[in-house]
Amino acid sequence: MTGALEGIKVVDLCSVVSGPAAMATLADQGADVVKVEGLSGDITRGGRPQSPGFAPGFVACNRGKRSIALDLKHADGRAILWRLLERADVVAQNYRPGVMERLGFGYTAVAARNPGVVFLSISGVGPKGPYAKKRVYDPTIQALTGFTDIQADPITRRPKMVRTLVADKTTAIYAAQAVTAALLARTRTGKGQYLEVSMLDVMMSFLWPEGMAPFAVVTEDRREAVATPHDMIFETSDGYVTFGTVSDKEWAGLCRALERPDLVADERFATGAQRSANRQLRMETVEAAIAGFSSDNIIARLEANDVPCMKVKTRREALDDPQVIANNIVVEIDQPGLGRTRQARPAARFGDTPSHSPRPAPALGQHSREILIEVGFGDAQIAAFIDEGIVGAVS
């Protein structure tokens, strides 16, 4: 059994997070992903001084790939890249709009030599509009899309960021899905195509169905939708828990668990609509009732009444959670240059075409020689490329 994308050749011209993470997903699923880097390497390689070239974030986004380092300012460097592009099933890049065209490697040029290519361009906001030329990072997109409004402090209304690269990583998943869909389309049409995925488009789409629900009905247009102050984190006598009650049955179960059966008949909470209208009061009432319970006690009570619930854990505690362990989510690999390293396995499990278990990320130019041989260069040419600084290779 081989991975679902076994035999697919990918040229990865991406850097930082969104593009590299998308292509790492394809590598996990069996594609041969060649990461093309400049001679100084992807900027995220340098995120950890203790292990030059192998920051944990870089490893996570580039595991299972091969690396070739090229000087694309040199004509021979560009010629080498062309050999890769002519053989590729997929080309991915996340330069700012227009850069690939100026370099001579835009979709039109590549498709002229390789009509079957699936060419992915990831950008911050897309190729048109007032922000198209702006440099964009994850926080920029969170600010633009209203994500920071959803996260805003409910009392002061000060906007807040999600404290993880949610826009970059979500874009990676959307992009990987788009590539596989285009590869499927190619099996039916025989043609490749151009794919455009922007972080802005992704995150605006991601905010539906609930994030933009207050603004969905056009005839009820409004300027703001202020969230209630409660964040669904409840303090117990020794920690924090969360739980949710959507149905009447779950609400009744919560009331029993809290030893407050009177709340079931309370007209302010009798239906889902009434509970929603009185959300803040409901949360404060529940918060007061839960304060005397320990986390273990209230979780046991909630589970006994079939109420969705969980202890709130730190990131480190999550690694040792029995369900995380049962799912074999976290694996350890030996990463050269970094040591024993934890990685999350590919999330999707394939019954007949299993994905690779996480594999190490490459050193800069680690595979330059073997890749050059594969595309037809001889030993003398390769040695000259390296001696002249056109190709970077591990000695």
Coordinates of C-alpha atoms in Angstrom, one line a residue:
M1 CA 0.0 0.0 0.0
T2 CA 1.3 3.5 -0.9
G3 CA 0.1 7.0 -0.1
A4 CA -2.8 8.5 -1.9
L5 CA -0.5 10.9 -3.8
E6 CA 2.3 8.4 -4.6
G7 CA 3.9 9.3 -7.9
I8 CA 2.8 13.0 -7.8
K9 CA 5.8 15.4 -8.3
V10 CA 5.6 18.7 -6.5
V11 CA 7.8 21.7 -6.9
D12 CA 7.4 23.8 -3.7
L13 CA 8.6 27.4 -4.2
C14 CA 6.9 28.5 -1.0
S15 CA 8.3 29.9 2.2
V16 CA 7.2 30.7 5.8
V17 CA 4.0 28.8 6.8
S18 CA 0.9 28.7 4.5
G19 CA 2.4 27.3 1.4
P20 CA 5.0 25.0 3.1
A21 CA 2.3 23.6 5.4
A22 CA 0.1 22.9 2.4
M23 CA 2.8 21.1 0.6
A24 CA 3.8 19.1 3.7
T25 CA 0.2 17.7 3.7
L26 CA 0.8 16.5 0.1
A27 CA 4.2 15.0 1.2
D28 CA 2.5 13.2 4.1
Q29 CA 0.1 11.7 1.6
G30 CA 2.9 10.3 -0.6
A31 CA 3.8 13.1 -3.0
D32 CA 7.5 13.7 -3.9
V33 CA 7.8 17.3 -2.8
V34 CA 11.0 19.2 -3.8
K35 CA 11.4 22.3 -1.8
V36 CA 13.3 24.9 -3.8
E37 CA 15.1 27.4 -1.6
G38 CA 17.4 30.3 -2.1
L39 CA 21.0 29.8 -1.0
S40 CA 20.2 31.3 2.4
G41 CA 17.2 29.1 2.9
D42 CA 13.6 29.6 4.0
I43 CA 13.5 32.4 6.6
T44 CA 11.8 30.1 9.1
R45 CA 14.8 27.9 9.3
G46 CA 16.4 30.5 11.6
G47 CA 13.8 30.6 14.3
R48 CA 15.9 28.7 16.9
P49 CA 19.5 29.7 17.6
Q50 CA 20.2 26.4 19.4
S51 CA 19.6 24.4 16.2
P52 CA 20.5 26.5 13.2
G53 CA 18.5 25.6 10.1
F54 CA 16.0 23.5 12.0
A55 CA 13.5 25.5 14.0
P56 CA 10.5 23.3 15.2
G57 CA 8.1 25.4 13.1
F58 CA 10.2 24.8 10.0
V59 CA 10.3 21.1 10.6
A60 CA 6.5 20.9 11.0
C61 CA 5.9 22.7 7.8
N62 CA 8.6 21.0 5.7
R63 CA 8.7 17.4 7.0
G64 CA 9.0 14.7 4.4
K65 CA 10.3 17.0 1.6
R66 CA 13.5 17.1 -0.3
S67 CA 15.5 20.3 -0.6
I68 CA 17.5 21.9 -3.4
A69 CA 19.1 25.3 -3.0
L70 CA 19.4 27.5 -6.1
D71 CA 20.6 31.0 -7.0
L72 CA 17.7 32.1 -9.3
K73 CA 19.5 35.3 -10.2
H74 CA 21.9 33.2 -12.2
A75 CA 20.9 31.9 -15.7
D76 CA 22.0 28.4 -14.8
G77 CA 19.9 28.5 -11.6
R78 CA 16.9 29.4 -13.6
A79 CA 17.6 26.7 -16.2
I80 CA 17.8 24.1 -13.4
L81 CA 14.4 25.3 -12.1
W82 CA 12.9 25.0 -15.5
R83 CA 13.9 21.3 -15.7
L84 CA 12.0 20.8 -12.4
L85 CA 9.0 22.7 -13.5
E86 CA 8.7 20.9 -16.8
R87 CA 8.4 17.6 -15.0
A88 CA 6.1 18.7 -12.2
D89 CA 2.5 17.7 -11.6
V90 CA 2.1 20.5 -9.1
V91 CA 3.9 23.8 -8.7
A92 CA 3.2 25.9 -5.6
Q93 CA 4.4 29.4 -4.8
N94 CA 3.4 32.2 -2.3
Y95 CA 5.4 35.2 -3.5
R96 CA 3.5 38.4 -3.7
P97 CA 1.3 38.8 -6.8
G98 CA 3.4 39.5 -9.9
V99 CA 6.7 38.3 -8.6
M100 CA 6.7 34.9 -10.4
E101 CA 5.8 36.6 -13.6
R102 CA 8.7 39.0 -13.3
L103 CA 11.0 36.1 -12.6
G104 CA 9.7 34.4 -15.8
F105 CA 8.0 31.5 -14.0
G106 CA 4.4 32.6 -14.0
Y107 CA 1.6 30.1 -14.8
T108 CA 1.3 31.1 -18.5
A109 CA 5.0 30.5 -19.0
V110 CA 5.1 27.2 -17.1
A111 CA 1.9 25.9 -18.7
A112 CA 3.3 26.6 -22.1
R113 CA 6.0 24.0 -21.4
N114 CA 3.9 21.8 -19.1
P115 CA 0.2 21.9 -20.0
G116 CA -0.7 19.3 -17.4
V117 CA 0.6 21.3 -14.5
V118 CA -1.5 22.3 -11.5
F119 CA -0.1 25.7 -10.5
L120 CA -1.0 27.0 -7.1
S121 CA -0.6 30.6 -6.1
I122 CA -1.1 31.5 -2.4
S123 CA -1.2 35.2 -1.5
G124 CA -2.3 37.4 1.3
V125 CA -5.3 39.1 -0.3
G126 CA -5.3 38.1 -4.0
P127 CA -3.8 39.8 -7.1
K128 CA -6.2 42.7 -7.4
G129 CA -7.5 45.5 -5.2
P130 CA -6.0 48.2 -3.0
Y131 CA -4.1 45.8 -0.8
A132 CA -2.7 43.5 -3.5
K133 CA 0.9 44.8 -3.2
K134 CA 1.0 44.9 0.6
R135 CA 3.2 42.5 2.6
V136 CA 0.7 40.4 4.5
Y137 CA 1.1 38.1 7.5
D138 CA -1.3 36.2 9.7
P139 CA -2.2 39.0 12.1
T140 CA -2.9 41.3 9.1
I141 CA -5.6 38.9 7.9
Q142 CA -7.1 38.4 11.3
A143 CA -7.4 42.2 11.6
L144 CA -8.9 42.6 8.1
T145 CA -11.5 39.8 8.3
G146 CA -13.1 40.6 11.6
F147 CA -11.5 37.7 13.4
T148 CA -10.2 40.2 16.0
D149 CA -13.7 41.5 16.4
I150 CA -15.0 38.0 17.3
Q151 CA -12.1 37.7 19.8
A152 CA -12.6 41.2 21.2
D153 CA -12.8 41.7 25.0
P154 CA -16.6 41.6 25.6
I155 CA -16.4 44.4 28.2
T156 CA -14.0 46.9 26.7
R157 CA -14.5 45.8 23.1
R158 CA -10.7 46.0 22.5
P159 CA -10.0 43.7 19.6
K160 CA -7.8 40.7 20.2
M161 CA -5.8 38.3 18.0
V162 CA -6.2 34.5 18.1
R163 CA -2.8 33.5 19.5
T164 CA -1.9 31.0 16.8
L165 CA -1.3 31.3 13.1
V166 CA -4.9 30.5 12.3
A167 CA -5.0 32.2 8.9
D168 CA -1.8 30.7 7.7
K169 CA -2.7 27.2 8.8
T170 CA -6.3 27.3 7.6
T171 CA -5.1 28.6 4.2
A172 CA -2.7 25.6 4.0
I173 CA -5.6 23.1 4.4
Y174 CA -7.8 24.9 1.8
A175 CA -4.8 25.0 -0.6
A176 CA -4.0 21.4 -0.2
Q177 CA -7.6 20.4 -0.8
A178 CA -7.7 22.6 -3.9
V179 CA -4.6 21.0 -5.3
T180 CA -6.0 17.5 -4.9
A181 CA -9.3 18.5 -6.4
A182 CA -7.4 19.9 -9.4
L183 CA -5.4 16.7 -9.8
L184 CA -8.7 14.7 -9.8
A185 CA -10.1 17.1 -12.5
R186 CA -6.9 16.5 -14.5
T187 CA -7.7 12.7 -14.6
R188 CA -11.0 13.6 -16.3
T189 CA -9.9 16.4 -18.6
G190 CA -6.2 15.7 -19.2
K191 CA -5.5 19.4 -18.4
G192 CA -3.8 21.2 -15.6
Q193 CA -5.1 24.5 -14.3
Y194 CA -4.3 27.6 -12.3
L195 CA -5.3 27.8 -8.7
E196 CA -5.5 31.0 -6.7
V197 CA -6.0 30.9 -2.9
S198 CA -5.7 34.0 -0.8
M199 CA -5.6 34.1 3.0
L200 CA -8.3 36.8 2.9
D201 CA -10.7 34.6 0.9
V202 CA -10.0 31.6 3.1
M203 CA -10.7 33.4 6.4
M204 CA -13.8 35.2 5.2
S205 CA -15.1 31.8 4.1
F206 CA -14.0 30.2 7.3
L207 CA -16.0 32.7 9.4
W208 CA -19.2 31.2 8.1
P209 CA -21.6 29.7 9.2
E210 CA -21.7 31.1 12.7
G211 CA -19.0 33.9 12.7
M212 CA -20.8 36.0 10.2
A213 CA -24.4 34.8 10.9
P214 CA -25.4 38.2 12.4
F215 CA -24.7 39.8 9.0
A216 CA -26.0 37.0 6.7
V217 CA -29.6 38.2 6.2
V218 CA -29.3 41.2 3.9
T219 CA -32.6 42.8 4.9
E220 CA -31.5 42.8 8.5
D221 CA -28.2 44.4 7.8
R222 CA -26.5 45.7 11.0
R223 CA -23.2 47.4 11.8
E224 CA -22.1 45.4 14.8
A225 CA -22.8 42.2 16.7
V226 CA -21.5 42.5 20.3
A227 CA -20.8 39.2 22.0
T228 CA -21.9 38.5 25.6
P229 CA -19.0 38.7 28.1
H230 CA -18.9 35.0 29.0
D231 CA -16.4 32.9 27.1
M232 CA -17.7 29.4 28.2
I233 CA -14.7 28.8 30.5
F234 CA -16.0 28.1 34.0
E235 CA -13.8 28.2 37.1
T236 CA -14.1 25.3 39.5
S237 CA -12.5 24.9 42.9
D238 CA -9.3 23.6 41.4
G239 CA -9.2 24.6 37.7
Y240 CA -11.4 25.2 34.7
V241 CA -13.9 23.3 32.6
T242 CA -16.0 24.0 29.6
F243 CA -19.3 22.5 28.5
G244 CA -22.1 23.2 26.1
T245 CA -25.9 22.7 26.1
V246 CA -27.6 23.1 22.7
S247 CA -30.6 20.9 23.1
D248 CA -33.3 21.0 25.8
K249 CA -32.2 17.6 26.9
E250 CA -28.6 18.8 27.5
W251 CA -29.8 21.8 29.3
A252 CA -31.9 19.6 31.7
G253 CA -28.8 17.4 32.1
L254 CA -26.7 20.3 33.1
C255 CA -29.3 21.5 35.6
R256 CA -29.4 18.0 37.2
A257 CA -25.6 17.9 37.3
L258 CA -25.5 21.3 39.1
E259 CA -28.3 20.2 41.5
R260 CA -30.4 23.1 40.2
P261 CA -33.5 21.3 38.7
D262 CA -35.4 24.6 39.2
L263 CA -33.6 26.1 36.3
V264 CA -35.3 23.6 33.9
A265 CA -38.7 25.2 34.5
D266 CA -37.4 28.8 34.6
E267 CA -39.2 30.6 31.9
R268 CA -36.0 32.6 31.0
F269 CA -34.3 29.3 30.0
A270 CA -37.2 27.1 29.0
T271 CA -36.4 27.0 25.3
G272 CA -33.3 27.3 23.1
A273 CA -34.4 30.7 21.9
Q274 CA -35.0 32.0 25.5
R275 CA -31.6 30.6 26.6
S276 CA -30.0 32.4 23.7
A277 CA -31.8 35.6 24.4
N278 CA -30.7 35.4 28.1
R279 CA -27.2 34.0 27.4
Q280 CA -25.3 36.2 29.8
L281 CA -27.7 35.7 32.7
R282 CA -27.7 31.9 32.0
M283 CA -23.9 31.8 32.0
E284 CA -23.6 33.8 35.2
T285 CA -26.2 31.6 36.9
V286 CA -24.4 28.4 35.9
E287 CA -21.0 29.9 36.9
A288 CA -22.3 30.6 40.4
A289 CA -23.6 27.1 40.7
I290 CA -20.4 25.4 39.5
A291 CA -18.0 27.3 41.7
G292 CA -18.1 24.8 44.6
F293 CA -17.4 21.8 42.6
S294 CA -13.9 20.4 41.7
S295 CA -13.1 19.8 38.1
D296 CA -13.2 16.0 38.4
N297 CA -16.5 16.1 40.3
I298 CA -18.4 18.4 37.9
I299 CA -17.0 16.6 34.8
A300 CA -18.2 13.2 36.3
R301 CA -21.6 14.7 36.9
L302 CA -21.9 16.3 33.5
E303 CA -20.8 13.0 31.8
A304 CA -23.4 11.1 33.8
N305 CA -26.0 13.4 32.3
D306 CA -24.6 13.2 28.8
V307 CA -23.6 16.9 28.6
P308 CA -20.7 17.6 26.3
C309 CA -17.8 18.7 28.6
M310 CA -14.1 18.8 29.1
K311 CA -11.4 20.0 31.5
V312 CA -9.5 23.0 30.2
K313 CA -5.9 21.8 29.7
T314 CA -2.6 23.5 29.0
R315 CA -0.9 22.7 25.8
R316 CA 1.6 20.5 27.7
E317 CA -1.2 18.7 29.5
A318 CA -2.9 18.0 26.2
L319 CA 0.1 15.9 25.1
D320 CA -0.5 13.5 28.0
D321 CA -4.3 13.3 27.7
P322 CA -5.4 9.7 27.4
Q323 CA -7.6 10.4 24.4
V324 CA -4.7 12.0 22.6
I325 CA -2.6 9.0 23.4
A326 CA -5.3 6.6 22.3
N327 CA -5.5 8.3 19.0
N328 CA -1.7 8.1 18.5
I329 CA -1.8 11.8 17.4
V330 CA 1.7 12.7 18.7
V331 CA 4.7 10.8 17.4
E332 CA 8.4 11.2 18.0
I333 CA 11.0 11.4 15.2
D334 CA 14.7 11.8 15.1
Q335 CA 15.2 15.1 13.3
P336 CA 18.9 15.7 12.3
G337 CA 20.1 19.0 13.6
L338 CA 17.4 19.2 16.2
G339 CA 17.2 15.8 18.0
R340 CA 14.2 13.8 19.3
T341 CA 11.2 15.8 18.1
R342 CA 7.5 15.6 18.6
Q343 CA 5.2 15.9 15.6
A344 CA 1.5 15.5 15.1
R345 CA 0.7 12.7 12.6
P346 CA -1.4 13.4 9.5
A347 CA -4.9 14.0 10.8
A348 CA -6.7 12.0 8.1
R349 CA -6.4 8.2 8.2
F350 CA -6.6 6.4 4.9
G351 CA -7.8 2.8 5.0
D352 CA -6.1 1.6 1.8
T353 CA -3.5 4.3 1.0
P354 CA -2.0 5.3 4.4
S355 CA -0.1 8.5 4.8
H356 CA 3.5 8.5 5.8
S357 CA 4.3 8.8 9.5
P358 CA 6.0 12.1 10.0
R359 CA 9.5 12.1 8.5
P360 CA 12.4 14.6 9.1
A361 CA 12.6 17.9 7.3
P362 CA 15.6 18.4 5.0
A363 CA 18.7 20.3 5.5
L364 CA 19.2 23.2 3.1
G365 CA 20.3 21.7 -0.2
Q366 CA 20.4 18.2 1.3
H367 CA 19.1 16.6 -1.9
S368 CA 20.5 19.0 -4.5
R369 CA 22.8 16.4 -6.1
E370 CA 20.3 13.6 -6.4
I371 CA 17.6 16.0 -7.8
L372 CA 20.0 17.4 -10.4
I373 CA 20.9 13.8 -11.5
E374 CA 17.2 13.0 -11.8
V375 CA 16.6 15.9 -14.1
G376 CA 19.5 15.0 -16.4
F377 CA 22.7 16.7 -15.2
G378 CA 26.0 14.9 -15.1
D379 CA 28.5 14.8 -12.3
A380 CA 30.8 17.4 -13.9
Q381 CA 28.0 19.8 -14.4
I382 CA 26.8 19.4 -10.9
A383 CA 30.2 19.9 -9.4
A384 CA 30.6 23.1 -11.4
F385 CA 27.2 24.4 -10.3
I386 CA 28.2 23.9 -6.7
D387 CA 31.7 25.3 -7.1
E388 CA 30.3 28.4 -8.8
G389 CA 27.7 29.0 -6.0
I390 CA 24.8 28.4 -8.3
V391 CA 23.6 25.4 -6.3
G392 CA 23.9 24.9 -2.6
A393 CA 24.5 21.4 -1.4
V394 CA 25.3 19.6 1.8
S395 CA 29.0 18.6 1.7

